Short mmCIF file of C-alpha atoms in Angstrom, two decimals:
data_model
loop_
_atom_site.label_atom_id
_atom_site.label_comp_id
_atom_site.label_asym_id
_atom_site.label_seq_id
_atom_site.Cartn_x
_atom_site.Cartn_y
_atom_site.Cartn_z
CA MET I 1 109.38 154.88 -34.51
CA LYS I 2 107.58 151.43 -34.63
CA MET I 3 107.95 149.67 -30.99
CA ASN I 4 107.97 145.84 -30.80
CA LEU I 5 106.73 144.09 -27.78
CA ALA I 6 109.92 143.69 -26.00
CA ASP I 7 110.18 147.70 -26.38
CA MET I 8 106.84 148.31 -24.93
CA VAL I 9 107.28 146.05 -22.08
CA ASP I 10 110.73 147.55 -21.18
CA SER I 11 109.19 151.08 -21.46
CA GLN I 12 106.07 150.51 -19.00
CA ALA I 13 108.53 148.64 -16.38
CA ASP I 14 110.79 152.08 -16.50
CA ASN I 15 107.94 154.16 -16.32
CA GLY I 16 105.11 152.44 -14.33
CA ASP I 17 104.52 152.11 -10.40
CA ASN I 18 104.94 149.18 -8.39
CA ASN I 19 108.71 149.31 -7.90
CA GLY I 20 109.31 149.52 -11.74
CA MET I 21 106.98 146.11 -12.58
CA ALA I 22 105.47 146.27 -15.95
CA GLU I 23 101.70 146.67 -16.50
CA PRO I 24 99.89 144.57 -18.78
CA VAL I 25 100.10 145.49 -22.49
CA ALA I 26 96.90 146.80 -23.63
CA CYS I 27 97.25 146.14 -27.41
CA VAL I 28 97.47 142.84 -29.30
CA VAL I 29 101.08 142.61 -30.64
CA ALA I 30 101.68 139.47 -32.79
CA GLU I 31 105.37 138.65 -33.32
CA GLU I 32 106.79 135.59 -35.04
CA ASP I 33 106.38 133.05 -32.34
CA LEU I 34 103.99 134.60 -30.00
CA ILE I 35 101.04 136.70 -28.81
CA PHE I 36 100.86 138.80 -25.80
CA ARG I 37 97.71 140.75 -24.57
CA ASP I 38 96.46 141.67 -21.09
CA GLY I 39 99.08 139.75 -19.27
CA GLN I 40 98.23 136.50 -21.07
CA LEU I 41 101.52 135.17 -23.18
CA THR I 42 101.10 132.63 -25.74
CA CYS I 43 103.56 130.45 -27.40
CA ILE I 44 101.90 127.34 -28.94
CA GLY I 45 102.83 124.92 -31.82
CA LYS I 46 106.18 125.95 -32.29
CA ASP I 47 108.14 122.37 -31.32
CA LEU I 48 110.20 123.92 -28.29
CA THR I 49 111.83 121.74 -26.32
CA ARG I 50 112.59 124.26 -23.71
CA ILE I 51 111.57 128.12 -22.96
CA PRO I 52 112.96 130.27 -24.99
CA ASP I 53 115.07 133.28 -23.37
CA GLU I 54 113.63 135.60 -25.55
CA LEU I 55 110.53 135.18 -23.37
CA SER I 56 112.11 136.55 -20.26
CA CYS I 57 111.50 140.16 -21.41
CA TYR I 58 107.53 139.67 -20.81
CA SER I 59 108.03 137.74 -17.60
CA GLN I 60 107.41 140.40 -15.15
CA ALA I 61 104.20 141.66 -17.23
CA THR I 62 102.87 137.84 -17.51
CA THR I 63 99.99 136.38 -15.42
CA ARG I 64 99.09 133.66 -17.91
CA LEU I 65 101.67 131.55 -19.72
CA ASP I 66 100.28 129.14 -22.48
CA LEU I 67 103.18 126.87 -23.79
CA SER I 68 100.95 123.95 -25.43
CA PHE I 69 101.55 121.86 -28.25
CA ASN I 70 104.97 122.10 -27.93
CA THR I 71 107.80 119.19 -27.08
CA LEU I 72 109.02 120.76 -23.86
CA ARG I 73 111.27 118.48 -21.34
CA SER I 74 112.31 121.14 -19.13
CA LEU I 75 110.91 124.38 -17.52
CA GLU I 76 114.34 125.76 -17.07
CA GLY I 77 113.82 129.57 -17.29
CA LEU I 78 109.83 129.66 -15.86
CA GLU I 79 111.51 130.93 -12.48
CA ALA I 80 111.64 134.52 -14.36
CA PHE I 81 107.82 134.86 -14.39
CA THR I 82 107.09 135.86 -10.47
CA LYS I 83 103.91 137.23 -11.37
CA LEU I 84 102.25 133.99 -12.92
CA GLU I 85 99.01 132.99 -11.87
CA GLU I 86 97.97 130.37 -14.63
CA LEU I 87 100.31 127.89 -16.31
CA ILE I 88 99.12 125.84 -19.58
CA LEU I 89 101.81 122.91 -20.57
CA ASP I 90 99.29 120.84 -22.25
CA ASN I 91 100.25 118.37 -24.83
CA ASN I 92 104.20 118.25 -24.25
CA ASP I 93 107.03 115.68 -23.03
CA LEU I 94 107.38 116.94 -19.34
CA GLY I 95 108.10 113.82 -17.48
CA ASP I 96 108.47 112.81 -13.70
CA SER I 97 111.82 114.69 -13.88
CA VAL I 98 110.20 118.19 -14.38
CA ILE I 99 111.32 120.81 -11.81
CA PHE I 100 109.15 123.68 -11.21
CA PRO I 101 110.41 126.94 -9.79
CA VAL I 102 108.65 128.13 -6.75
CA MET I 103 105.74 130.21 -7.60
CA LYS I 104 103.73 131.57 -4.55
CA ASN I 105 100.97 133.08 -7.01
CA LEU I 106 100.19 130.28 -9.31
CA HIS I 107 96.66 128.66 -8.84
CA THR I 108 96.31 127.06 -12.21
CA LEU I 109 98.15 124.57 -13.54
CA MET I 110 97.47 122.45 -16.77
CA LEU I 111 99.70 119.18 -17.65
CA ASN I 112 96.99 117.44 -19.88
CA LYS I 113 98.71 114.82 -22.27
CA ASN I 114 102.33 114.97 -20.97
CA ARG I 115 104.24 111.89 -19.50
CA ILE I 116 103.53 112.09 -15.85
CA VAL I 117 103.80 108.54 -14.56
CA SER I 118 104.20 109.17 -10.59
CA LEU I 119 101.64 110.73 -9.27
CA ASP I 120 103.40 111.17 -5.79
CA ASN I 121 106.37 112.26 -7.22
CA LEU I 122 104.26 115.53 -8.87
CA VAL I 123 102.38 115.99 -5.86
CA ASP I 124 105.60 116.25 -3.81
CA LYS I 125 106.75 118.73 -6.10
CA ILE I 126 103.47 120.85 -6.08
CA GLN I 127 103.75 120.70 -2.46
CA ALA I 128 107.18 122.25 -2.30
CA SER I 129 106.63 124.61 -5.22
CA LEU I 130 103.29 125.62 -5.75
CA PRO I 131 101.40 126.38 -2.45
CA SER I 132 98.31 128.46 -3.89
CA LEU I 133 97.27 125.64 -6.43
CA THR I 134 93.72 125.17 -6.56
CA TYR I 135 93.37 124.22 -9.77
CA LEU I 136 94.87 120.84 -11.54
CA SER I 137 94.51 118.88 -14.66
CA LEU I 138 96.18 115.59 -15.45
CA LEU I 139 94.18 113.93 -18.21
CA GLY I 140 96.08 111.94 -20.55
CA ASN I 141 99.15 110.92 -18.17
CA ILE I 142 99.53 107.90 -16.96
CA ALA I 143 99.44 109.24 -13.43
CA CYS I 144 95.70 110.14 -14.21
CA PRO I 145 94.13 106.76 -14.20
CA ASN I 146 91.43 107.05 -16.99
CA GLN I 147 90.60 105.45 -20.51
CA LEU I 148 92.67 108.68 -21.93
CA SER I 149 95.80 107.06 -20.46
CA SER I 150 94.86 103.28 -20.58
CA PHE I 151 91.98 101.43 -21.90
CA ASP I 152 91.92 99.28 -18.55
CA LYS I 153 90.80 101.88 -16.32
CA ASP I 154 87.48 102.58 -15.15
CA GLU I 155 85.56 104.88 -13.51
CA GLU I 156 86.35 103.30 -10.01
CA ASP I 157 90.11 103.79 -10.78
CA TYR I 158 89.55 107.50 -11.36
CA GLN I 159 87.58 108.03 -8.72
CA ARG I 160 90.24 106.58 -6.37
CA TYR I 161 93.06 108.82 -7.96
CA ARG I 162 90.71 112.03 -7.26
CA VAL I 163 90.18 111.15 -3.57
CA TYR I 164 94.02 110.42 -3.06
CA LEU I 165 94.93 113.72 -4.81
CA LEU I 166 92.68 115.73 -2.87
CA HIS I 167 94.05 114.06 0.16
CA ARG I 168 97.51 115.08 -0.61
CA LEU I 169 96.29 118.57 -1.54
CA PRO I 170 93.42 119.60 0.14
CA LYS I 171 93.63 123.21 -1.19
CA LEU I 172 92.24 121.75 -4.50
CA LYS I 173 89.04 123.31 -6.04
CA PHE I 174 88.92 121.53 -9.22
CA ILE I 175 90.50 118.36 -10.34
CA ASP I 176 90.67 117.88 -14.39
CA SER I 177 87.69 118.57 -15.91
CA THR I 178 85.40 118.82 -12.92
CA PRO I 179 85.14 120.74 -9.65
CA VAL I 180 85.84 118.88 -6.22
CA LYS I 181 82.41 117.88 -4.78
CA ASN I 182 81.78 117.81 -0.93
CA ASP I 183 81.51 114.23 -0.61
CA GLU I 184 84.81 113.56 -2.30
CA ARG I 185 86.37 115.92 0.07
CA LYS I 186 84.99 114.18 2.90
CA GLU I 187 86.05 110.78 1.67
CA ALA I 188 89.32 112.24 1.23
CA ILE I 189 89.87 113.04 4.81
CA GLN I 190 88.41 109.58 5.88
CA LYS I 191 90.05 107.39 3.81
CA GLY I 192 92.51 109.26 0.99
CA HIS I 193 95.47 107.59 2.50
CA PHE I 194 94.18 104.32 1.66
CA MET I 195 93.52 105.08 -1.99
CA LYS I 196 97.17 105.18 -3.09
CA VAL I 197 97.73 102.76 -5.90
CA VAL I 198 101.21 101.20 -5.74
CA ARG I 199 102.99 100.27 -8.87
CA PRO I 200 105.49 97.32 -9.36
CA ALA I 201 108.85 98.58 -10.61
CA ASP I 202 109.74 97.75 -14.20
CA ASP I 203 112.33 95.67 -13.28
CA MET I 204 110.26 93.64 -11.10
CA VAL I 205 108.03 92.64 -13.82
CA GLU I 206 110.45 92.16 -16.51
CA GLU I 207 112.22 89.76 -14.01
CA ASP I 208 108.74 87.98 -13.45
CA ARG I 209 108.20 87.09 -16.88
CA SER I 210 111.83 86.13 -17.84
CA LEU I 211 112.00 83.55 -15.21
CA PRO I 212 109.84 80.50 -14.57
CA HIS I 213 108.02 80.65 -11.19
CA GLN I 214 109.62 78.79 -8.58
CA SER I 215 108.21 78.42 -5.02
CA SER I 216 110.68 78.60 -2.19
CA SER I 217 108.12 76.67 -0.05
CA PRO I 218 108.84 72.95 0.62
CA TYR I 219 105.05 71.98 0.19
CA THR I 220 103.33 71.06 -2.83
CA PRO I 221 99.95 69.57 -3.15
CA LEU I 222 101.14 67.01 -5.65
CA PRO I 223 103.21 64.03 -5.04
CA ASN I 224 106.61 63.63 -5.80
CA SER I 225 107.59 62.10 -9.21
CA ASP I 226 109.60 59.45 -7.49
CA ALA I 227 106.64 58.41 -5.40
CA LYS I 228 104.74 56.97 -8.36
CA ASN I 229 105.23 53.19 -7.07
CA PRO I 230 101.72 51.33 -7.86
CA ARG I 231 102.45 49.07 -4.81
CA GLN I 232 102.64 52.21 -2.71
CA PRO I 233 99.57 54.48 -3.88
CA VAL I 234 100.23 58.21 -2.61
CA GLY I 235 97.14 60.83 -2.39
CA THR I 236 96.85 63.97 -1.56
CA PHE I 237 93.95 66.24 -0.30
CA GLY I 238 92.75 69.74 0.05
CA THR I 239 89.98 72.45 -0.43
CA CYS I 240 88.92 73.43 -3.71
CA LYS I 241 87.59 76.83 -3.64
CA TYR I 242 85.14 75.89 -6.62
CA VAL I 243 81.68 74.26 -6.00
CA TYR I 244 79.83 72.72 -8.70
CA TYR I 245 75.85 72.74 -8.13
CA GLY I 246 74.51 71.30 -11.75
CA LYS I 247 72.57 74.63 -12.59
CA HIS I 248 74.04 74.45 -16.32
CA SER I 249 74.25 70.87 -16.91
CA GLU I 250 71.52 69.80 -19.52
CA GLY I 251 71.97 66.00 -18.45
CA ASN I 252 70.48 66.53 -15.11
CA ARG I 253 66.58 66.66 -16.57
CA PHE I 254 67.64 63.12 -17.91
CA ILE I 255 67.94 61.61 -14.39
CA ARG I 256 64.76 60.66 -12.14
CA ASN I 257 64.47 60.68 -8.43
CA ASN I 258 64.72 56.89 -8.23
CA ASP I 259 67.60 56.80 -10.38
CA LEU I 260 69.32 58.45 -7.45
#
């Protein structure tokens, strides 16, 4: 009788050692939506908005789970994968509201091209739920400031992000596409706290754009409108931060010394 993948996993869980925990499946078994081999479960490009219940029968045999190129908005059901060491979630719709279950064995988390905006929010969740994490990749998220997420970011912005991330998660050995360097680790210890980038709230930005700028200060560098009286001239004085040296004035070359 032909046995499908779920039956093979259940059979190994019943007959195996380690308190009934399933051992990795040795052969490749392809079903309609997934592939499982040697502890690696792959289910990509199926437009999944959540983790299907059908995957739970592989949870105790899976150490690497790849759910890339779906439309995941929630990780509900991931708590069943207690042996998970690597989690690949690239190209999904996971945002700041994502919740990670406690996974003590997870050392690799790939979240490239999702909708993560708040780096601090994500780091707080990682600290609480993923204590063994050493590899984290966030390329293509707003929380990762490089040209994949925004054209107005440069290498300095990205390096500041790396140092701050390493300050918050000192166990990391690999960030995005490159390993952590010794000088980055030293910089994170010395001044990582100051590398935090604070973004203004969206409602504050909208309010600032919609209202005309009004200063609460009673002082102004310009005279009052009612003070424009030719018999009572009013002047102002101040310091200008710009100094003109005439270096780019073509007219200067026609002025002779005896004309000065």
